[in-house]
Every structure is written in C-alpha cells, then in structure tokens.
mmCIF file with all atom_site columns, C-alpha atoms in Angstrom:
data_model
loop_
_atom_site.group_PDB
_atom_site.id
_atom_site.type_symbol
_atom_site.label_atom_id
_atom_site.label_alt_id
_atom_site.label_comp_id
_atom_site.label_asym_id
_atom_site.label_entity_id
_atom_site.label_seq_id
_atom_site.pdbx_PDB_ins_code
_atom_site.Cartn_x
_atom_site.Cartn_y
_atom_site.Cartn_z
_atom_site.occupancy
_atom_site.B_iso_or_equiv
_atom_site.pdbx_formal_charge
_atom_site.auth_seq_id
_atom_site.auth_comp_id
_atom_site.auth_asym_id
_atom_site.auth_atom_id
_atom_site.pdbx_PDB_model_num
ATOM 1   C CA . MET A 1 1   ? -24.657 3.696   14.671  1.00 0.00 ? 95  MET A CA 1
ATOM 2   C CA . GLU A 1 2   ? -22.583 4.741   17.683  1.00 0.00 ? 96  GLU A CA 1
ATOM 3   C CA . LYS A 1 3   ? -25.296 3.528   20.041  1.00 0.00 ? 97  LYS A CA 1
ATOM 4   C CA . GLU A 1 4   ? -25.233 0.090   18.362  1.00 0.00 ? 98  GLU A CA 1
ATOM 5   C CA . SER A 1 5   ? -21.443 -0.104  18.755  1.00 0.00 ? 99  SER A CA 1
ATOM 6   C CA . ASN A 1 6   ? -21.631 0.816   22.450  1.00 0.00 ? 100 ASN A CA 1
ATOM 7   C CA . ARG A 1 7   ? -24.277 -1.858  23.030  1.00 0.00 ? 101 ARG A CA 1
ATOM 8   C CA . GLN A 1 8   ? -22.079 -4.504  21.380  1.00 0.00 ? 102 GLN A CA 1
ATOM 9   C CA . ASN A 1 9   ? -19.045 -3.470  23.445  1.00 0.00 ? 103 ASN A CA 1
ATOM 10  C CA . GLN A 1 10  ? -21.036 -3.566  26.691  1.00 0.00 ? 104 GLN A CA 1
ATOM 11  C CA . GLY A 1 11  ? -22.205 -7.079  25.866  1.00 0.00 ? 105 GLY A CA 1
ATOM 12  C CA . ARG A 1 12  ? -18.651 -8.200  25.154  1.00 0.00 ? 106 ARG A CA 1
ATOM 13  C CA . ILE A 1 13  ? -17.328 -6.716  28.388  1.00 0.00 ? 107 ILE A CA 1
ATOM 14  C CA . LYS A 1 14  ? -20.146 -8.218  30.439  1.00 0.00 ? 108 LYS A CA 1
ATOM 15  C CA . TRP A 1 15  ? -19.648 -11.776 29.216  1.00 0.00 ? 109 TRP A CA 1
ATOM 16  C CA . THR A 1 16  ? -15.851 -11.878 28.985  1.00 0.00 ? 110 THR A CA 1
ATOM 17  C CA . SER A 1 17  ? -15.520 -11.430 32.759  1.00 0.00 ? 111 SER A CA 1
ATOM 18  C CA . LEU A 1 18  ? -17.462 -14.688 33.287  1.00 0.00 ? 112 LEU A CA 1
ATOM 19  C CA . MET A 1 19  ? -15.492 -16.789 30.772  1.00 0.00 ? 113 MET A CA 1
ATOM 20  C CA . LEU A 1 20  ? -12.397 -18.959 30.908  1.00 0.00 ? 114 LEU A CA 1
ATOM 21  C CA . THR A 1 21  ? -9.236  -17.748 29.218  1.00 0.00 ? 115 THR A CA 1
ATOM 22  C CA . GLU A 1 22  ? -9.636  -20.359 26.435  1.00 0.00 ? 116 GLU A CA 1
ATOM 23  C CA . HIS A 1 23  ? -13.077 -18.997 25.653  1.00 0.00 ? 117 HIS A CA 1
ATOM 24  C CA . ILE A 1 24  ? -11.788 -15.440 25.612  1.00 0.00 ? 118 ILE A CA 1
ATOM 25  C CA . ALA A 1 25  ? -9.001  -16.403 23.185  1.00 0.00 ? 119 ALA A CA 1
ATOM 26  C CA . THR A 1 26  ? -11.519 -18.072 20.879  1.00 0.00 ? 120 THR A CA 1
ATOM 27  C CA . LEU A 1 27  ? -13.800 -15.044 20.996  1.00 0.00 ? 121 LEU A CA 1
ATOM 28  C CA . LYS A 1 28  ? -10.910 -12.707 20.164  1.00 0.00 ? 122 LYS A CA 1
ATOM 29  C CA . GLU A 1 29  ? -10.176 -14.808 17.063  1.00 0.00 ? 123 GLU A CA 1
ATOM 30  C CA . VAL A 1 30  ? -13.820 -14.595 16.006  1.00 0.00 ? 124 VAL A CA 1
ATOM 31  C CA . TRP A 1 31  ? -13.860 -10.832 16.535  1.00 0.00 ? 125 TRP A CA 1
ATOM 32  C CA . LYS A 1 32  ? -10.634 -10.532 14.542  1.00 0.00 ? 126 LYS A CA 1
ATOM 33  C CA . GLU A 1 33  ? -12.410 -12.145 11.578  1.00 0.00 ? 127 GLU A CA 1
ATOM 34  C CA . ASP A 1 34  ? -14.899 -9.267  11.693  1.00 0.00 ? 128 ASP A CA 1
ATOM 35  C CA . GLU A 1 35  ? -12.030 -6.856  11.017  1.00 0.00 ? 129 GLU A CA 1
ATOM 36  C CA . ARG A 1 36  ? -11.073 -8.412  7.662   1.00 0.00 ? 130 ARG A CA 1
ATOM 37  C CA . VAL A 1 37  ? -9.775  -6.105  4.970   1.00 0.00 ? 131 VAL A CA 1
ATOM 38  C CA . LYS A 1 38  ? -10.783 -6.551  1.351   1.00 0.00 ? 132 LYS A CA 1
ATOM 39  C CA . LYS A 1 39  ? -8.088  -6.201  -1.260  1.00 0.00 ? 133 LYS A CA 1
ATOM 40  C CA . GLY A 1 40  ? -8.694  -3.321  -3.616  1.00 0.00 ? 134 GLY A CA 1
ATOM 41  C CA . LEU A 1 41  ? -7.008  -2.167  -6.782  1.00 0.00 ? 135 LEU A CA 1
ATOM 42  C CA . ILE A 1 42  ? -4.119  0.265   -6.632  1.00 0.00 ? 136 ILE A CA 1
ATOM 43  C CA . ALA A 1 43  ? -3.696  3.139   -9.064  1.00 0.00 ? 137 ALA A CA 1
ATOM 44  C CA . MET A 1 44  ? -1.511  2.625   -12.133 1.00 0.00 ? 138 MET A CA 1
ATOM 45  C CA . ASP A 1 45  ? 1.057   5.218   -11.034 1.00 0.00 ? 139 ASP A CA 1
ATOM 46  C CA . LYS A 1 46  ? 1.348   3.498   -7.624  1.00 0.00 ? 140 LYS A CA 1
ATOM 47  C CA . ALA A 1 47  ? 1.852   0.124   -9.365  1.00 0.00 ? 141 ALA A CA 1
ATOM 48  C CA . VAL A 1 48  ? 4.641   1.620   -11.486 1.00 0.00 ? 142 VAL A CA 1
ATOM 49  C CA . GLU A 1 49  ? 6.245   3.120   -8.363  1.00 0.00 ? 143 GLU A CA 1
ATOM 50  C CA . VAL A 1 50  ? 6.082   -0.251  -6.542  1.00 0.00 ? 144 VAL A CA 1
ATOM 51  C CA . ASP A 1 51  ? 7.646   -2.001  -9.551  1.00 0.00 ? 145 ASP A CA 1
ATOM 52  C CA . PHE A 1 52  ? 10.446  0.568   -9.747  1.00 0.00 ? 146 PHE A CA 1
ATOM 53  C CA . LEU A 1 53  ? 11.223  0.372   -6.024  1.00 0.00 ? 147 LEU A CA 1
ATOM 54  C CA . VAL A 1 54  ? 11.197  -3.441  -6.043  1.00 0.00 ? 148 VAL A CA 1
ATOM 55  C CA . ARG A 1 55  ? 13.715  -3.517  -8.894  1.00 0.00 ? 149 ARG A CA 1
ATOM 56  C CA . ARG A 1 56  ? 15.882  -0.814  -7.289  1.00 0.00 ? 150 ARG A CA 1
ATOM 57  C CA . ALA A 1 57  ? 15.911  -2.596  -3.923  1.00 0.00 ? 151 ALA A CA 1
ATOM 58  C CA . LEU A 1 58  ? 16.831  -5.871  -5.633  1.00 0.00 ? 152 LEU A CA 1
ATOM 59  C CA . ASN A 1 59  ? 19.628  -4.367  -7.754  1.00 0.00 ? 153 ASN A CA 1
ATOM 60  C CA . ASP A 1 60  ? 21.154  -2.311  -4.924  1.00 0.00 ? 154 ASP A CA 1
ATOM 61  C CA . SER A 1 61  ? 20.494  -4.873  -2.111  1.00 0.00 ? 155 SER A CA 1
ATOM 62  C CA . LEU A 1 62  ? 18.543  -2.317  -0.093  1.00 0.00 ? 156 LEU A CA 1
ATOM 63  C CA . PRO A 1 63  ? 16.275  -3.192  2.845   1.00 0.00 ? 157 PRO A CA 1
ATOM 64  C CA . VAL A 1 64  ? 12.641  -2.147  2.451   1.00 0.00 ? 158 VAL A CA 1
ATOM 65  C CA . GLN A 1 65  ? 9.463   -1.745  4.470   1.00 0.00 ? 159 GLN A CA 1
ATOM 66  C CA . LEU A 1 66  ? 6.902   -3.858  2.605   1.00 0.00 ? 160 LEU A CA 1
ATOM 67  C CA . ARG A 1 67  ? 3.136   -3.608  3.070   1.00 0.00 ? 161 ARG A CA 1
ATOM 68  C CA . TYR A 1 68  ? 1.078   -6.330  1.391   1.00 0.00 ? 162 TYR A CA 1
ATOM 69  C CA . PHE A 1 69  ? -2.135  -8.334  1.560   1.00 0.00 ? 163 PHE A CA 1
ATOM 70  C CA . HIS A 1 70  ? -1.931  -11.825 3.023   1.00 0.00 ? 164 HIS A CA 1
ATOM 71  C CA . GLY A 1 71  ? -5.333  -13.475 2.969   1.00 0.00 ? 165 GLY A CA 1
ATOM 72  C CA . ASP A 1 72  ? -7.818  -11.060 4.499   1.00 0.00 ? 166 ASP A CA 1
ATOM 73  C CA . SER A 1 73  ? -5.314  -8.973  6.411   1.00 0.00 ? 167 SER A CA 1
ATOM 74  C CA . VAL A 1 74  ? -2.605  -6.446  5.671   1.00 0.00 ? 168 VAL A CA 1
ATOM 75  C CA . CYS A 1 75  ? 0.929   -7.360  6.745   1.00 0.00 ? 169 CYS A CA 1
ATOM 76  C CA . GLU A 1 76  ? 3.873   -5.046  7.157   1.00 0.00 ? 170 GLU A CA 1
ATOM 77  C CA . GLU A 1 77  ? 7.419   -6.419  7.224   1.00 0.00 ? 171 GLU A CA 1
ATOM 78  C CA . ARG A 1 78  ? 10.990  -5.140  7.074   1.00 0.00 ? 172 ARG A CA 1
ATOM 79  C CA . VAL A 1 79  ? 12.604  -7.294  4.404   1.00 0.00 ? 173 VAL A CA 1
ATOM 80  C CA . LYS A 1 80  ? 15.411  -7.583  1.916   1.00 0.00 ? 174 LYS A CA 1
ATOM 81  C CA . ILE A 1 81  ? 14.425  -8.677  -1.599  1.00 0.00 ? 175 ILE A CA 1
ATOM 82  C CA . SER A 1 82  ? 16.442  -11.716 -2.676  1.00 0.00 ? 176 SER A CA 1
ATOM 83  C CA . ALA A 1 83  ? 14.885  -12.643 -6.032  1.00 0.00 ? 177 ALA A CA 1
ATOM 84  C CA . LEU A 1 84  ? 12.266  -11.596 -8.559  1.00 0.00 ? 178 LEU A CA 1
ATOM 85  C CA . GLU A 1 85  ? 10.218  -14.386 -10.159 1.00 0.00 ? 179 GLU A CA 1
ATOM 86  C CA . ALA A 1 86  ? 8.721   -12.647 -13.190 1.00 0.00 ? 180 ALA A CA 1
ATOM 87  C CA . ALA A 1 87  ? 6.985   -15.793 -14.494 1.00 0.00 ? 181 ALA A CA 1
ATOM 88  C CA . ASN A 1 88  ? 5.096   -16.316 -11.208 1.00 0.00 ? 182 ASN A CA 1
ATOM 89  C CA . LYS A 1 89  ? 4.720   -12.587 -10.504 1.00 0.00 ? 183 LYS A CA 1
ATOM 90  C CA . LYS A 1 90  ? 6.261   -13.085 -7.069  1.00 0.00 ? 184 LYS A CA 1
ATOM 91  C CA . ILE A 1 91  ? 9.251   -11.815 -5.155  1.00 0.00 ? 185 ILE A CA 1
ATOM 92  C CA . ARG A 1 92  ? 11.274  -13.760 -2.642  1.00 0.00 ? 186 ARG A CA 1
ATOM 93  C CA . VAL A 1 93  ? 12.208  -11.794 0.434   1.00 0.00 ? 187 VAL A CA 1
ATOM 94  C CA . ILE A 1 94  ? 14.142  -12.391 3.633   1.00 0.00 ? 188 ILE A CA 1
ATOM 95  C CA . LYS A 1 95  ? 12.634  -10.967 6.825   1.00 0.00 ? 189 LYS A CA 1
ATOM 96  C CA . LEU A 1 96  ? 15.133  -8.800  8.660   1.00 0.00 ? 190 LEU A CA 1
ATOM 97  C CA . THR A 1 97  ? 13.771  -9.704  12.103  1.00 0.00 ? 191 THR A CA 1
ATOM 98  C CA . CYS A 1 98  ? 14.043  -13.488 11.950  1.00 0.00 ? 192 CYS A CA 1
ATOM 99  C CA . LYS A 1 99  ? 16.007  -14.155 8.729   1.00 0.00 ? 193 LYS A CA 1
ATOM 100 C CA . SER A 1 100 ? 13.252  -16.426 7.349   1.00 0.00 ? 194 SER A CA 1
ATOM 101 C CA . GLU A 1 101 ? 12.434  -16.513 3.648   1.00 0.00 ? 195 GLU A CA 1
ATOM 102 C CA . LEU A 1 102 ? 9.029   -15.610 2.298   1.00 0.00 ? 196 LEU A CA 1
ATOM 103 C CA . SER A 1 103 ? 7.398   -15.427 -1.136  1.00 0.00 ? 197 SER A CA 1
ATOM 104 C CA . VAL A 1 104 ? 5.092   -12.462 -1.800  1.00 0.00 ? 198 VAL A CA 1
ATOM 105 C CA . ASP A 1 105 ? 2.804   -11.936 -4.786  1.00 0.00 ? 199 ASP A CA 1
ATOM 106 C CA . ILE A 1 106 ? 3.733   -8.669  -6.516  1.00 0.00 ? 200 ILE A CA 1
ATOM 107 C CA . ARG A 1 107 ? 0.052   -7.873  -7.089  1.00 0.00 ? 201 ARG A CA 1
ATOM 108 C CA . ALA A 1 108 ? -0.578  -8.068  -3.321  1.00 0.00 ? 202 ALA A CA 1
ATOM 109 C CA . ILE A 1 109 ? 1.915   -5.286  -2.518  1.00 0.00 ? 203 ILE A CA 1
ATOM 110 C CA . THR A 1 110 ? 0.209   -2.025  -1.576  1.00 0.00 ? 204 THR A CA 1
ATOM 111 C CA . ASP A 1 111 ? 3.209   0.018   -0.471  1.00 0.00 ? 205 ASP A CA 1
ATOM 112 C CA . ILE A 1 112 ? 6.983   -0.204  -0.341  1.00 0.00 ? 206 ILE A CA 1
ATOM 113 C CA . LYS A 1 113 ? 9.532   2.149   1.228   1.00 0.00 ? 207 LYS A CA 1
ATOM 114 C CA . ILE A 1 114 ? 13.296  1.928   1.006   1.00 0.00 ? 208 ILE A CA 1
ATOM 115 C CA . LEU A 1 115 ? 14.884  2.121   4.458   1.00 0.00 ? 209 LEU A CA 1
#
C-alpha cells in the first residue's frame, strides 16, 4: 500500500515540473476531488448536544466554532447564529470573519463549540 502511494507521488512530482501553472491548478482540483469525505451519521447523544448548543448560542448571542458538511467536504467556520428555521431544519449564521450570512442544514453539523 505504501509502495503504491510512493509511486503515485513520484509520478505527480515528475510531471508537474514540466507543466504550465494552469495545468498544475487543474490537476490540484482533480486531486482534491480524490480527498472527498462522505457524510456519516452522528450518535444520538452528539445530536442532542449539538441541538442544545445551537439553542444556547442563539438565545445568549454567543459566537461558536461550527463544523459541518458542505457537499463532499467538511467546513469549519467561526459564526454567530442569527436565526433557527425549524420548518426547514436550517440555521442562519453570520460569519465572524467577513460578516456574510449563510444558511446551514442542522443535520449537516458534526460539531459545535461555544467560543
């Protein structure tokens, strides 16, 4: 297994030195697709904890570190929860870094920490 990985890396290194920067950027995107993460199920106690912390952060206007699935990747953002849409099972958040608003599916959240 390790030998196979080394052979792939040597091939990548060999060819990337002969390519244009546009080609290298395209290849990096293709390789990034290989690193996709599949969404799994979280334990019931973790789901209850996430629900509790979301409601607490909303009620007390606390900033949180939110980890969630977006497509095939895991995103981590520092946000402030602005609204809870129970009918859609989503929360609206405001990113602390750029003050942009974002809607996140509650079922996609894997971890939340109050800052």
